[in-house]
mmCIF file of C-alpha atoms in Angstrom:
data_model
loop_
_atom_site.group_PDB
_atom_site.id
_atom_site.type_symbol
_atom_site.label_atom_id
_atom_site.label_comp_id
_atom_site.label_asym_id
_atom_site.label_seq_id
_atom_site.Cartn_x
_atom_site.Cartn_y
_atom_site.Cartn_z
ATOM 1 C CA MET I 1 3.423 -23.955 0.277
ATOM 2 C CA LEU I 2 4.190 -21.975 -3.506
ATOM 3 C CA ASN I 3 6.314 -19.462 -4.053
ATOM 4 C CA GLY I 4 6.160 -17.172 -6.899
ATOM 5 C CA ILE I 5 8.001 -14.710 -8.428
ATOM 6 C CA PHE I 6 6.903 -11.996 -10.756
ATOM 7 C CA CYS I 7 9.444 -9.976 -13.094
ATOM 8 C CA HIS I 8 8.554 -6.874 -15.028
ATOM 9 C CA TYR I 9 10.403 -4.060 -15.866
ATOM 10 C CA LEU I 10 7.663 -1.261 -15.434
ATOM 11 C CA PRO I 11 8.352 1.173 -12.385
ATOM 12 C CA ILE I 12 7.147 0.439 -8.732
ATOM 13 C CA TYR I 13 7.533 3.551 -6.515
ATOM 14 C CA LYS I 14 8.514 4.312 -2.960
ATOM 15 C CA ASP I 15 7.042 7.150 -1.329
ATOM 16 C CA ILE I 16 8.688 9.360 1.867
ATOM 17 C CA ASN I 17 6.974 6.709 4.342
ATOM 18 C CA GLY I 18 8.722 3.841 2.476
ATOM 19 C CA ASN I 19 5.114 2.611 1.081
ATOM 20 C CA TYR I 20 5.539 0.681 -1.936
ATOM 21 C CA CYS I 21 2.869 2.389 -5.077
ATOM 22 C CA SER I 22 1.723 2.356 -8.377
ATOM 23 C CA THR I 23 -1.207 3.160 -10.729
ATOM 24 C CA THR I 24 -0.635 0.051 -12.483
ATOM 25 C CA MET I 25 1.048 -2.428 -10.535
ATOM 26 C CA THR I 26 -1.885 -2.629 -8.011
ATOM 27 C CA ASN I 27 -2.916 -4.697 -5.185
ATOM 28 C CA ASP I 28 -5.588 -6.050 -7.846
ATOM 29 C CA LEU I 29 -3.057 -6.817 -10.662
ATOM 30 C CA PHE I 30 -0.840 -9.197 -7.680
ATOM 31 C CA SER I 31 -4.077 -10.762 -6.260
ATOM 32 C CA ARG I 32 -4.373 -12.631 -9.439
ATOM 33 C CA TYR I 33 -1.000 -13.961 -8.992
ATOM 34 C CA LEU I 34 -1.629 -15.056 -5.288
ATOM 35 C CA ASP I 35 -4.685 -16.965 -6.402
ATOM 36 C CA VAL I 36 -2.140 -19.721 -7.616
ATOM 37 C CA CYS I 37 0.895 -19.322 -5.178
ATOM 38 C CA ASP I 38 0.866 -18.444 -1.399
ATOM 39 C CA ASN I 39 3.917 -15.897 -1.555
ATOM 40 C CA LEU I 40 4.809 -13.504 -4.353
ATOM 41 C CA THR I 41 8.142 -11.781 -5.210
ATOM 42 C CA ILE I 42 7.913 -8.527 -7.331
ATOM 43 C CA ALA I 43 11.235 -8.194 -9.065
ATOM 44 C CA THR I 44 11.026 -4.843 -10.875
ATOM 45 C CA ARG I 45 12.440 -1.277 -11.179
ATOM 46 C CA VAL I 46 11.943 0.822 -8.015
ATOM 47 C CA TYR I 47 11.982 4.934 -8.016
ATOM 48 C CA ASN I 48 12.123 7.004 -4.682
ATOM 49 C CA LEU I 49 9.154 9.527 -4.389
ATOM 50 C CA ASN I 50 9.483 12.890 -2.466
ATOM 51 C CA THR I 51 6.123 12.967 -1.681
ATOM 52 C CA THR I 52 3.406 10.506 0.361
ATOM 53 C CA ALA I 53 1.652 8.151 -2.269
ATOM 54 C CA ASP I 54 -1.670 10.035 -2.085
ATOM 55 C CA GLU I 55 0.128 13.143 -2.897
ATOM 56 C CA ALA I 56 1.493 11.457 -5.950
ATOM 57 C CA HIS I 57 -1.811 9.908 -6.866
ATOM 58 C CA GLN I 58 -0.488 6.283 -6.363
ATOM 59 C CA GLU I 59 -2.117 3.654 -4.809
ATOM 60 C CA ILE I 60 -0.183 1.805 -2.137
ATOM 61 C CA LEU I 61 0.965 -1.653 -2.482
ATOM 62 C CA ASN I 62 0.018 -3.549 0.606
ATOM 63 C CA LEU I 63 -0.899 -7.346 0.493
ATOM 64 C CA PRO I 64 0.507 -9.596 3.251
ATOM 65 C CA ASN I 65 2.023 -11.952 1.304
ATOM 66 C CA ILE I 66 4.394 -10.036 -1.101
ATOM 67 C CA LYS I 67 7.937 -8.412 -1.153
ATOM 68 C CA ILE I 68 9.570 -6.316 -3.682
ATOM 69 C CA LEU I 69 12.779 -7.070 -4.900
ATOM 70 C CA GLU I 70 14.419 -3.771 -6.211
ATOM 71 C CA PHE I 71 16.166 -3.316 -9.211
ATOM 72 C CA PRO I 72 17.843 0.191 -10.182
ATOM 73 C CA ASN I 73 17.453 1.712 -14.053
ATOM 74 C CA LEU I 74 19.069 -1.074 -15.795
ATOM 75 C CA SER I 75 18.419 1.148 -19.270
ATOM 76 C CA SER I 76 20.765 3.552 -17.866
ATOM 77 C CA PRO I 77 23.891 2.999 -20.021
ATOM 78 C CA LYS I 78 26.232 3.446 -17.168
ATOM 79 C CA ILE I 79 24.332 0.553 -15.129
ATOM 80 C CA PHE I 80 23.518 -1.667 -18.040
ATOM 81 C CA LEU I 81 27.276 -2.082 -19.204
ATOM 82 C CA THR I 82 28.577 -2.031 -15.611
ATOM 83 C CA GLN I 83 26.118 -3.992 -13.752
ATOM 84 C CA TYR I 84 23.598 -6.163 -15.879
ATOM 85 C CA PHE I 85 25.507 -9.202 -14.705
ATOM 86 C CA LYS I 86 25.739 -8.705 -10.965
ATOM 87 C CA HIS I 87 21.703 -7.849 -10.941
ATOM 88 C CA LYS I 88 21.104 -10.893 -13.170
ATOM 89 C CA LYS I 89 23.044 -13.332 -10.415
ATOM 90 C CA ARG I 90 21.076 -11.050 -7.743
ATOM 91 C CA LEU I 91 17.733 -12.106 -9.748
ATOM 92 C CA ALA I 92 19.128 -15.669 -10.364
ATOM 93 C CA GLU I 93 19.552 -16.251 -6.188
ATOM 94 C CA ASN I 94 15.932 -15.248 -5.808
ATOM 95 C CA MET I 95 14.711 -17.288 -8.578
ATOM 96 C CA ARG I 96 16.301 -20.463 -6.881
ATOM 97 C CA ASP I 97 13.567 -21.827 -4.352
ATOM 98 C CA LYS I 98 10.457 -20.237 -6.593
ATOM 99 C CA ASP I 99 8.257 -22.817 -8.040
ATOM 100 C CA LEU I 100 6.007 -20.494 -10.017
ATOM 101 C CA ILE I 101 7.838 -18.058 -12.232
ATOM 102 C CA PHE I 102 5.810 -15.209 -14.089
ATOM 103 C CA ILE I 103 7.676 -13.263 -16.711
ATOM 104 C CA ARG I 104 5.923 -10.063 -18.331
ATOM 105 C CA GLY I 105 8.775 -7.838 -19.991
ATOM 106 C CA GLY I 106 11.625 -5.746 -20.026
ATOM 107 C CA VAL I 107 15.354 -6.082 -19.317
ATOM 108 C CA ILE I 108 14.492 -7.809 -15.943
ATOM 109 C CA ALA I 109 11.937 -10.033 -17.845
ATOM 110 C CA VAL I 110 15.105 -11.124 -20.530
ATOM 111 C CA MET I 111 17.300 -12.102 -17.386
ATOM 112 C CA ALA I 112 14.405 -14.212 -15.639
ATOM 113 C CA ALA I 113 13.557 -16.024 -18.990
ATOM 114 C CA ASP I 114 17.588 -17.111 -19.394
ATOM 115 C CA ILE I 115 17.663 -18.010 -15.626
ATOM 116 C CA ALA I 116 14.576 -20.050 -15.808
ATOM 117 C CA VAL I 117 15.450 -22.066 -18.839
ATOM 118 C CA LYS I 118 19.034 -22.873 -17.374
ATOM 119 C CA MET I 119 17.375 -23.705 -14.212
ATOM 120 C CA HIS I 120 14.996 -26.225 -15.994
ATOM 121 C CA LYS I 121 12.228 -24.560 -14.731
ATOM 122 C CA PRO I 122 9.178 -23.937 -16.909
ATOM 123 C CA TYR I 123 7.994 -20.323 -17.022
ATOM 124 C CA PHE I 124 4.443 -18.299 -17.413
ATOM 125 C CA ALA I 125 5.077 -15.367 -20.031
ATOM 126 C CA GLU I 126 2.637 -12.171 -20.641
ATOM 127 C CA ALA I 127 3.054 -10.657 -24.038
ATOM 128 C CA ALA I 128 1.873 -6.940 -23.555
ATOM 129 C CA GLY I 129 3.352 -5.479 -26.294
ATOM 130 C CA CYS I 130 6.200 -5.063 -29.094
ATOM 131 C CA ALA I 131 9.529 -4.672 -27.425
ATOM 132 C CA TRP I 132 10.963 -3.214 -30.977
ATOM 133 C CA ASP I 133 8.694 -0.569 -31.014
ATOM 134 C CA GLU I 134 8.700 0.245 -27.344
ATOM 135 C CA TYR I 135 12.335 0.881 -27.256
ATOM 136 C CA TRP I 136 13.164 2.262 -30.703
ATOM 137 C CA ASN I 137 10.435 4.741 -30.311
ATOM 138 C CA TYR I 138 11.812 6.155 -26.605
ATOM 139 C CA SER I 139 15.111 7.576 -26.775
ATOM 140 C CA LEU I 140 18.497 7.229 -28.445
ATOM 141 C CA LEU I 141 19.372 4.668 -25.971
ATOM 142 C CA GLY I 142 16.453 2.786 -26.714
ATOM 143 C CA LYS I 143 17.419 2.394 -30.479
ATOM 144 C CA PHE I 144 20.579 0.817 -28.680
ATOM 145 C CA LEU I 145 18.510 -1.790 -26.764
ATOM 146 C CA ALA I 146 16.032 -2.327 -29.257
ATOM 147 C CA PRO I 147 17.761 -5.367 -31.151
ATOM 148 C CA PHE I 148 18.672 -6.543 -27.477
ATOM 149 C CA MET I 149 15.071 -6.625 -25.819
ATOM 150 C CA GLU I 150 13.543 -7.427 -29.294
ATOM 151 C CA SER I 151 15.611 -10.978 -29.632
ATOM 152 C CA GLY I 152 15.298 -11.150 -25.987
ATOM 153 C CA SER I 153 11.561 -10.761 -26.113
ATOM 154 C CA ARG I 154 11.210 -13.342 -28.720
ATOM 155 C CA LYS I 155 13.253 -15.845 -26.864
ATOM 156 C CA ILE I 156 11.067 -15.303 -23.773
ATOM 157 C CA ILE I 157 7.873 -16.499 -25.500
ATOM 158 C CA LYS I 158 9.434 -19.025 -27.857
ATOM 159 C CA ASN I 159 10.706 -21.126 -24.749
ATOM 160 C CA ALA I 160 7.720 -20.398 -22.272
ATOM 161 C CA ALA I 161 5.599 -23.450 -20.918
ATOM 162 C CA PHE I 162 2.794 -20.891 -20.776
ATOM 163 C CA THR I 163 1.881 -17.561 -22.778
ATOM 164 C CA LEU I 164 -0.786 -15.209 -22.150
ATOM 165 C CA TYR I 165 -1.406 -12.678 -24.649
ATOM 166 C CA VAL I 166 -3.152 -9.277 -24.569
ATOM 167 C CA THR I 167 -4.406 -9.270 -28.175
ATOM 168 C CA GLU I 168 -6.425 -11.735 -29.862
ATOM 169 C CA LYS I 169 -4.202 -11.876 -33.005
ATOM 170 C CA TRP I 170 -1.235 -9.671 -33.700
ATOM 171 C CA LEU I 171 1.102 -10.354 -30.724
ATOM 172 C CA GLN I 172 0.438 -14.046 -31.600
ATOM 173 C CA LYS I 173 1.772 -13.427 -35.214
ATOM 174 C CA LYS I 174 4.823 -11.239 -34.170
ATOM 175 C CA TYR I 175 5.741 -13.624 -31.148
ATOM 176 C CA PRO I 176 4.971 -17.338 -31.594
ATOM 177 C CA SER I 177 5.250 -19.554 -28.720
ATOM 178 C CA ASN I 178 6.210 -23.281 -28.711
ATOM 179 C CA GLY I 179 4.162 -23.658 -25.323
ATOM 180 C CA ILE I 180 0.299 -23.643 -24.362
ATOM 181 C CA THR I 181 -1.040 -19.990 -25.099
ATOM 182 C CA GLU I 182 -4.368 -18.187 -24.144
ATOM 183 C CA TYR I 183 -5.305 -14.397 -24.552
ATOM 184 C CA ALA I 184 -7.051 -12.069 -22.353
ATOM 185 C CA SER I 185 -6.394 -8.232 -21.965
ATOM 186 C CA ASP I 186 -4.803 -6.934 -19.374
ATOM 187 C CA VAL I 187 -7.445 -4.088 -18.625
ATOM 188 C CA VAL I 188 -9.338 -3.707 -15.417
ATOM 189 C CA LEU I 189 -13.182 -3.044 -16.063
ATOM 190 C CA GLU I 190 -15.588 -3.584 -13.237
ATOM 191 C CA LYS I 191 -19.464 -3.685 -14.114
ATOM 192 C CA ILE I 192 -20.092 -1.253 -17.223
ATOM 193 C CA ASP I 193 -22.748 0.941 -16.393
ATOM 194 C CA ASP I 194 -25.538 1.664 -19.101
ATOM 195 C CA GLU I 195 -25.724 4.776 -17.673
ATOM 196 C CA ALA I 196 -22.431 6.086 -19.094
ATOM 197 C CA LEU I 197 -23.878 5.690 -22.424
ATOM 198 C CA GLU I 198 -26.728 7.554 -21.663
ATOM 199 C CA LYS I 199 -24.522 10.519 -20.328
ATOM 200 C CA ARG I 200 -22.353 10.275 -23.811
ATOM 201 C CA LEU I 201 -25.206 10.649 -25.974
ATOM 202 C CA LEU I 202 -26.465 13.389 -24.292
ATOM 203 C CA LYS I 203 -23.226 15.029 -24.250
ATOM 204 C CA ILE I 204 -22.501 14.296 -28.056
ATOM 205 C CA GLN I 205 -26.129 15.582 -28.792
ATOM 206 C CA ASN I 206 -24.696 19.117 -26.974
ATOM 207 C CA MET I 207 -21.188 19.154 -28.418
ATOM 208 C CA ARG I 208 -23.115 21.287 -31.152
ATOM 209 C CA HIS I 209 -23.621 23.912 -29.046
ATOM 210 C CA GLN I 210 -20.077 23.893 -27.423
ATOM 211 C CA ASN I 211 -17.525 26.422 -28.194
ATOM 212 C CA GLN I 212 -14.699 23.661 -27.723
ATOM 213 C CA ILE I 213 -14.449 19.654 -28.549
ATOM 214 C CA ILE I 214 -12.091 18.088 -25.748
ATOM 215 C CA PHE I 215 -9.847 15.459 -27.004
ATOM 216 C CA GLY I 216 -7.747 13.327 -24.289
ATOM 217 C CA THR I 217 -4.809 11.041 -24.112
ATOM 218 C CA THR I 218 -3.813 8.889 -21.078
ATOM 219 C CA GLY I 219 -0.366 8.000 -21.211
ATOM 220 C CA GLY I 220 2.899 8.780 -19.461
ATOM 221 C CA ILE I 221 3.663 12.427 -20.971
ATOM 222 C CA ALA I 222 7.508 12.206 -20.929
ATOM 223 C CA ASN I 223 7.481 9.280 -23.199
ATOM 224 C CA LYS I 224 7.338 10.085 -26.747
ATOM 225 C CA ALA I 225 6.337 6.787 -27.897
ATOM 226 C CA LYS I 226 2.895 7.618 -26.814
ATOM 227 C CA GLY I 227 2.755 9.872 -30.042
ATOM 228 C CA GLN I 228 1.037 12.776 -28.394
ATOM 229 C CA HIS I 229 2.998 15.127 -30.034
ATOM 230 C CA PHE I 230 1.362 14.251 -33.432
ATOM 231 C CA PHE I 231 -1.722 15.360 -32.242
ATOM 232 C CA ILE I 232 -0.947 18.717 -31.213
ATOM 233 C CA GLN I 233 0.858 18.985 -34.957
ATOM 234 C CA ALA I 234 -2.763 18.225 -36.335
ATOM 235 C CA MET I 235 -4.162 20.720 -34.355
ATOM 236 C CA LYS I 236 -2.069 23.305 -35.517
ATOM 237 C CA LYS I 237 -3.198 22.087 -39.165
ATOM 238 C CA LEU I 238 -6.670 22.231 -38.418
ATOM 239 C CA GLN I 239 -7.122 25.098 -36.234
ATOM 240 C CA SER I 240 -8.915 26.832 -38.910
ATOM 241 C CA GLU I 241 -11.362 24.805 -39.149
ATOM 242 C CA PHE I 242 -12.068 23.042 -35.397
ATOM 243 C CA ASN I 243 -11.556 24.501 -32.177
ATOM 244 C CA PHE I 244 -9.931 21.766 -30.416
ATOM 245 C CA ARG I 245 -8.835 21.344 -26.744
ATOM 246 C CA TYR I 246 -6.235 18.801 -25.821
ATOM 247 C CA GLU I 247 -6.227 17.500 -22.286
ATOM 248 C CA LEU I 248 -3.586 15.103 -21.099
ATOM 249 C CA THR I 249 -3.299 12.993 -18.427
ATOM 250 C CA GLY I 250 -0.137 10.817 -16.998
ATOM 251 C CA GLY I 251 2.864 11.021 -15.032
ATOM 252 C CA GLY I 252 6.388 12.186 -15.859
ATOM 253 C CA SER I 253 7.950 15.370 -17.000
ATOM 254 C CA ASN I 254 6.095 17.875 -19.290
ATOM 255 C CA GLU I 255 8.919 19.591 -20.950
ATOM 256 C CA PHE I 256 8.632 18.218 -24.711
ATOM 257 C CA LEU I 257 4.919 18.337 -24.929
ATOM 258 C CA LYS I 258 5.184 21.630 -23.322
ATOM 259 C CA ALA I 259 7.819 23.001 -25.862
ATOM 260 C CA GLN I 260 5.436 21.682 -28.866
ATOM 261 C CA ALA I 261 2.230 23.248 -27.885
ATOM 262 C CA GLN I 262 4.344 26.866 -27.607
ATOM 263 C CA LYS I 263 6.015 25.956 -30.808
ATOM 264 C CA TYR I 264 2.688 25.875 -32.351
ATOM 265 C CA ASN I 265 1.039 28.613 -30.617
ATOM 266 C CA LEU I 266 -1.132 25.960 -28.733
ATOM 267 C CA SER I 267 -0.191 26.735 -25.007
ATOM 268 C CA ASP I 268 -3.794 27.455 -24.126
ATOM 269 C CA LYS I 269 -5.332 24.839 -25.805
ATOM 270 C CA VAL I 270 -3.088 21.888 -24.376
ATOM 271 C CA VAL I 271 -3.632 20.741 -20.688
ATOM 272 C CA PHE I 272 -1.626 18.768 -18.228
ATOM 273 C CA ASN I 273 -3.474 17.150 -15.575
ATOM 274 C CA GLY I 274 -0.760 15.136 -13.962
ATOM 275 C CA GLU I 275 -1.105 11.778 -13.041
ATOM 276 C CA LEU I 276 -4.652 10.337 -11.727
ATOM 277 C CA LYS I 277 -5.457 7.738 -9.938
ATOM 278 C CA HIS I 278 -7.418 4.932 -11.403
ATOM 279 C CA ASP I 279 -10.978 5.763 -10.361
ATOM 280 C CA GLU I 280 -10.268 9.538 -11.057
ATOM 281 C CA VAL I 281 -9.645 8.541 -14.981
ATOM 282 C CA PHE I 282 -12.917 7.298 -15.663
ATOM 283 C CA LYS I 283 -14.331 10.465 -13.953
ATOM 284 C CA TRP I 284 -12.356 12.493 -16.447
ATOM 285 C CA LEU I 285 -13.201 10.205 -19.346
ATOM 286 C CA ASP I 286 -16.525 11.198 -18.790
ATOM 287 C CA GLN I 287 -15.584 14.946 -19.397
ATOM 288 C CA ILE I 288 -13.891 14.653 -22.693
ATOM 289 C CA ASP I 289 -15.584 14.360 -25.959
ATOM 290 C CA VAL I 290 -13.185 12.030 -27.917
ATOM 291 C CA TYR I 291 -10.531 10.011 -26.561
ATOM 292 C CA ILE I 292 -7.194 9.460 -29.059
ATOM 293 C CA GLN I 293 -4.218 7.106 -28.451
ATOM 294 C CA PRO I 294 -1.819 8.422 -31.375
ATOM 295 C CA SER I 295 1.067 5.902 -29.821
ATOM 296 C CA MET I 296 3.953 4.616 -31.822
ATOM 297 C CA GLN I 297 3.923 1.408 -29.972
ATOM 298 C CA GLU I 298 1.151 -0.550 -27.612
ATOM 299 C CA GLY I 299 0.337 -4.019 -27.017
ATOM 300 C CA LEU I 300 -3.426 -3.904 -26.654
ATOM 301 C CA SER I 301 -4.217 -0.373 -24.787
ATOM 302 C CA ARG I 302 -5.793 -0.487 -21.356
ATOM 303 C CA ALA I 303 -6.487 3.181 -21.915
ATOM 304 C CA VAL I 304 -8.400 2.664 -25.262
ATOM 305 C CA VAL I 305 -10.616 0.173 -23.332
ATOM 306 C CA GLU I 306 -11.092 2.172 -20.841
ATOM 307 C CA ALA I 307 -12.578 4.953 -23.035
ATOM 308 C CA LEU I 308 -14.601 2.475 -24.997
ATOM 309 C CA SER I 309 -16.198 1.613 -21.444
ATOM 310 C CA ARG I 310 -17.085 5.312 -21.185
ATOM 311 C CA ALA I 311 -18.864 5.109 -24.689
ATOM 312 C CA CYS I 312 -16.273 7.412 -26.127
ATOM 313 C CA PRO I 313 -15.735 8.281 -29.344
ATOM 314 C CA VAL I 314 -12.429 6.773 -29.828
ATOM 315 C CA ILE I 315 -9.504 7.361 -32.616
ATOM 316 C CA VAL I 316 -6.279 4.941 -32.360
ATOM 317 C CA SER I 317 -3.044 4.765 -34.344
ATOM 318 C CA SER I 318 -2.071 1.896 -36.237
ATOM 319 C CA THR I 319 -0.119 -0.279 -33.847
ATOM 320 C CA GLY I 320 0.072 -3.420 -31.949
ATOM 321 C CA GLY I 321 -3.426 -4.400 -31.092
ATOM 322 C CA ASN I 322 -5.502 -1.528 -31.000
ATOM 323 C CA PRO I 323 -6.886 -1.670 -34.602
ATOM 324 C CA GLU I 324 -8.799 -4.677 -33.338
ATOM 325 C CA LEU I 325 -10.619 -2.441 -30.957
ATOM 326 C CA VAL I 326 -12.387 0.200 -33.461
ATOM 327 C CA ASP I 327 -13.651 0.450 -36.889
ATOM 328 C CA GLU I 328 -11.028 1.004 -39.776
ATOM 329 C CA ASP I 329 -12.223 4.585 -40.465
ATOM 330 C CA CYS I 330 -10.851 5.435 -36.672
ATOM 331 C CA ILE I 331 -7.325 4.510 -37.238
ATOM 332 C CA PHE I 332 -4.697 6.742 -38.878
ATOM 333 C CA LYS I 333 -1.274 5.267 -39.660
ATOM 334 C CA ARG I 334 1.236 5.731 -36.675
ATOM 335 C CA GLY I 335 3.792 8.608 -36.984
ATOM 336 C CA ASP I 336 1.988 10.512 -40.032
ATOM 337 C CA VAL I 337 0.157 13.554 -39.233
ATOM 338 C CA ASN I 338 -1.355 14.183 -42.448
ATOM 339 C CA ASP I 339 -2.995 10.604 -42.273
ATOM 340 C CA LEU I 340 -4.569 11.858 -38.734
ATOM 341 C CA VAL I 341 -5.688 14.995 -39.841
ATOM 342 C CA ARG I 342 -7.706 12.966 -42.679
ATOM 343 C CA VAL I 343 -9.063 10.912 -40.432
ATOM 344 C CA LEU I 344 -9.923 13.369 -38.195
ATOM 345 C CA LYS I 345 -11.708 15.387 -40.904
ATOM 346 C CA LYS I 346 -14.036 12.036 -41.640
ATOM 347 C CA PHE I 347 -14.114 11.634 -37.817
ATOM 348 C CA MET I 348 -15.635 14.609 -37.146
ATOM 349 C CA ALA I 349 -18.085 14.556 -39.726
ATOM 350 C CA GLY I 350 -19.084 11.376 -38.817
ATOM 351 C CA ASN I 351 -22.052 10.022 -36.793
ATOM 352 C CA LEU I 352 -20.368 10.229 -33.171
ATOM 353 C CA LYS I 353 -23.560 8.705 -31.266
ATOM 354 C CA GLU I 354 -23.106 5.577 -33.705
ATOM 355 C CA ARG I 355 -19.991 5.180 -32.937
ATOM 356 C CA ALA I 356 -20.426 5.661 -29.029
ATOM 357 C CA ILE I 357 -22.949 2.839 -28.960
ATOM 358 C CA LYS I 358 -20.431 0.528 -30.971
ATOM 359 C CA ASN I 359 -17.519 1.199 -28.594
ATOM 360 C CA PHE I 360 -19.606 0.776 -25.428
ATOM 361 C CA GLU I 361 -20.909 -2.554 -27.136
ATOM 362 C CA HIS I 362 -17.737 -3.568 -27.909
ATOM 363 C CA ALA I 363 -16.130 -2.834 -24.329
ATOM 364 C CA LYS I 364 -18.297 -5.292 -22.798
ATOM 365 C CA ASN I 365 -15.833 -7.995 -23.756
ATOM 366 C CA TYR I 366 -13.572 -6.507 -21.891
ATOM 367 C CA GLN I 367 -15.571 -6.690 -18.310
ATOM 368 C CA SER I 368 -13.246 -8.317 -15.413
ATOM 369 C CA SER I 369 -15.912 -10.803 -14.774
ATOM 370 C CA LYS I 370 -15.066 -12.460 -18.528
ATOM 371 C CA LEU I 371 -11.662 -11.878 -18.490
ATOM 372 C CA ASP I 372 -10.859 -12.849 -14.864
ATOM 373 C CA GLU I 373 -12.044 -16.359 -15.492
ATOM 374 C CA ARG I 374 -10.095 -17.022 -18.342
ATOM 375 C CA ARG I 375 -7.099 -15.639 -16.878
ATOM 376 C CA ARG I 376 -7.681 -17.502 -13.541
ATOM 377 C CA ASN I 377 -8.225 -20.862 -15.688
ATOM 378 C CA PHE I 378 -4.949 -20.023 -17.406
ATOM 379 C CA PHE I 379 -2.679 -19.565 -14.167
ATOM 380 C CA ARG I 380 -4.129 -22.562 -12.487
ATOM 381 C CA GLN I 381 -3.348 -24.760 -15.465
ATOM 382 C CA TYR I 382 0.048 -23.846 -15.320
ATOM 383 C CA ARG I 383 0.404 -24.232 -11.803
ATOM 384 C CA ASP I 384 -1.048 -27.990 -12.034
ATOM 385 C CA TYR I 385 1.697 -28.044 -14.684
ATOM 386 C CA VAL I 386 4.034 -27.606 -12.513
ATOM 387 C CA THR I 387 2.830 -29.597 -9.548
ATOM 388 C CA GLY I 388 1.484 -32.085 -11.140
ATOM 389 C CA GLY I 389 -1.900 -31.215 -9.876
ATOM 390 C CA LYS I 390 -0.671 -31.252 -6.141
ATOM 391 C CA ASN I 391 -1.012 -28.228 -4.732
#
């Protein structure tokens, strides 16, 4: 019997009924790991909800062979400075009997990689983003943690026996590995329906009769690194030329972005949809006209790939692996509102139907059937490496 542990820092939530739930750390995700191990411990941050999972638009985690190892918010200065080593010791105790170790990112990942090296346990790393950008652009505390996390992330990838990158090139250059490597996005796309393209082309054809053009972004709305405020500022600069409406989908406090909308007199044009379940996101994508990812940091944005799969015309910032997904004239310099304005003007004057078709075809490279096979084979290669082919 093989025991595995998955170490990450993205939060899982616990609802008022004691159910663990998430919109990203789902049963589908953890099924990948249970394909190569019999039991899986999930070591990650856990936050309590005062609602049910359904009311919070979260998916319940209910796989039979998983166990959640809860951690507090280790990015809190007080907890980080006073409890880091206590929680690292607790993680080490839980890793001692684990055969397969999967490490994805964040403070818990840095702990786990150091423990695995000291225990002489080969581990499997997943490179999903730039640690420096993630922390530096998040908050003042993030700037304090950024050097620590960047150094830790480089060591994680360098010392990993196996590394799976979500980009084809960008992360490989930034975080080289001495081990065996492969790439596969962590996006989850089932069969892509040609009807989505047909509906999109009709929608684009009818855009000339619309009073407003609807832009949309998916991402945590309390996370300034997602960059939604840059698009709000661009809307202000372009309001004499275009009537844009901006819909934001994602959890977290909208206090900062709401204040931005009020500052620029755009409160009636900035809409907060809250958290949506995965299937609800696709329905929402079909209703918007253009998808924009104005982030300051990304690995390879799953949200962008999902937008491509609905044949959305897409604009991205020049961060992470996102420029691998679209044409050069759909990319603006991250954090540069004037460059975003420039790109928006050219974009809106361009052939949106052509962009929709191209995006839809490119999304087919990210279908689960293709990526799952590559990822599954790589996971099994790691398992066989650890067990000597005996499992």
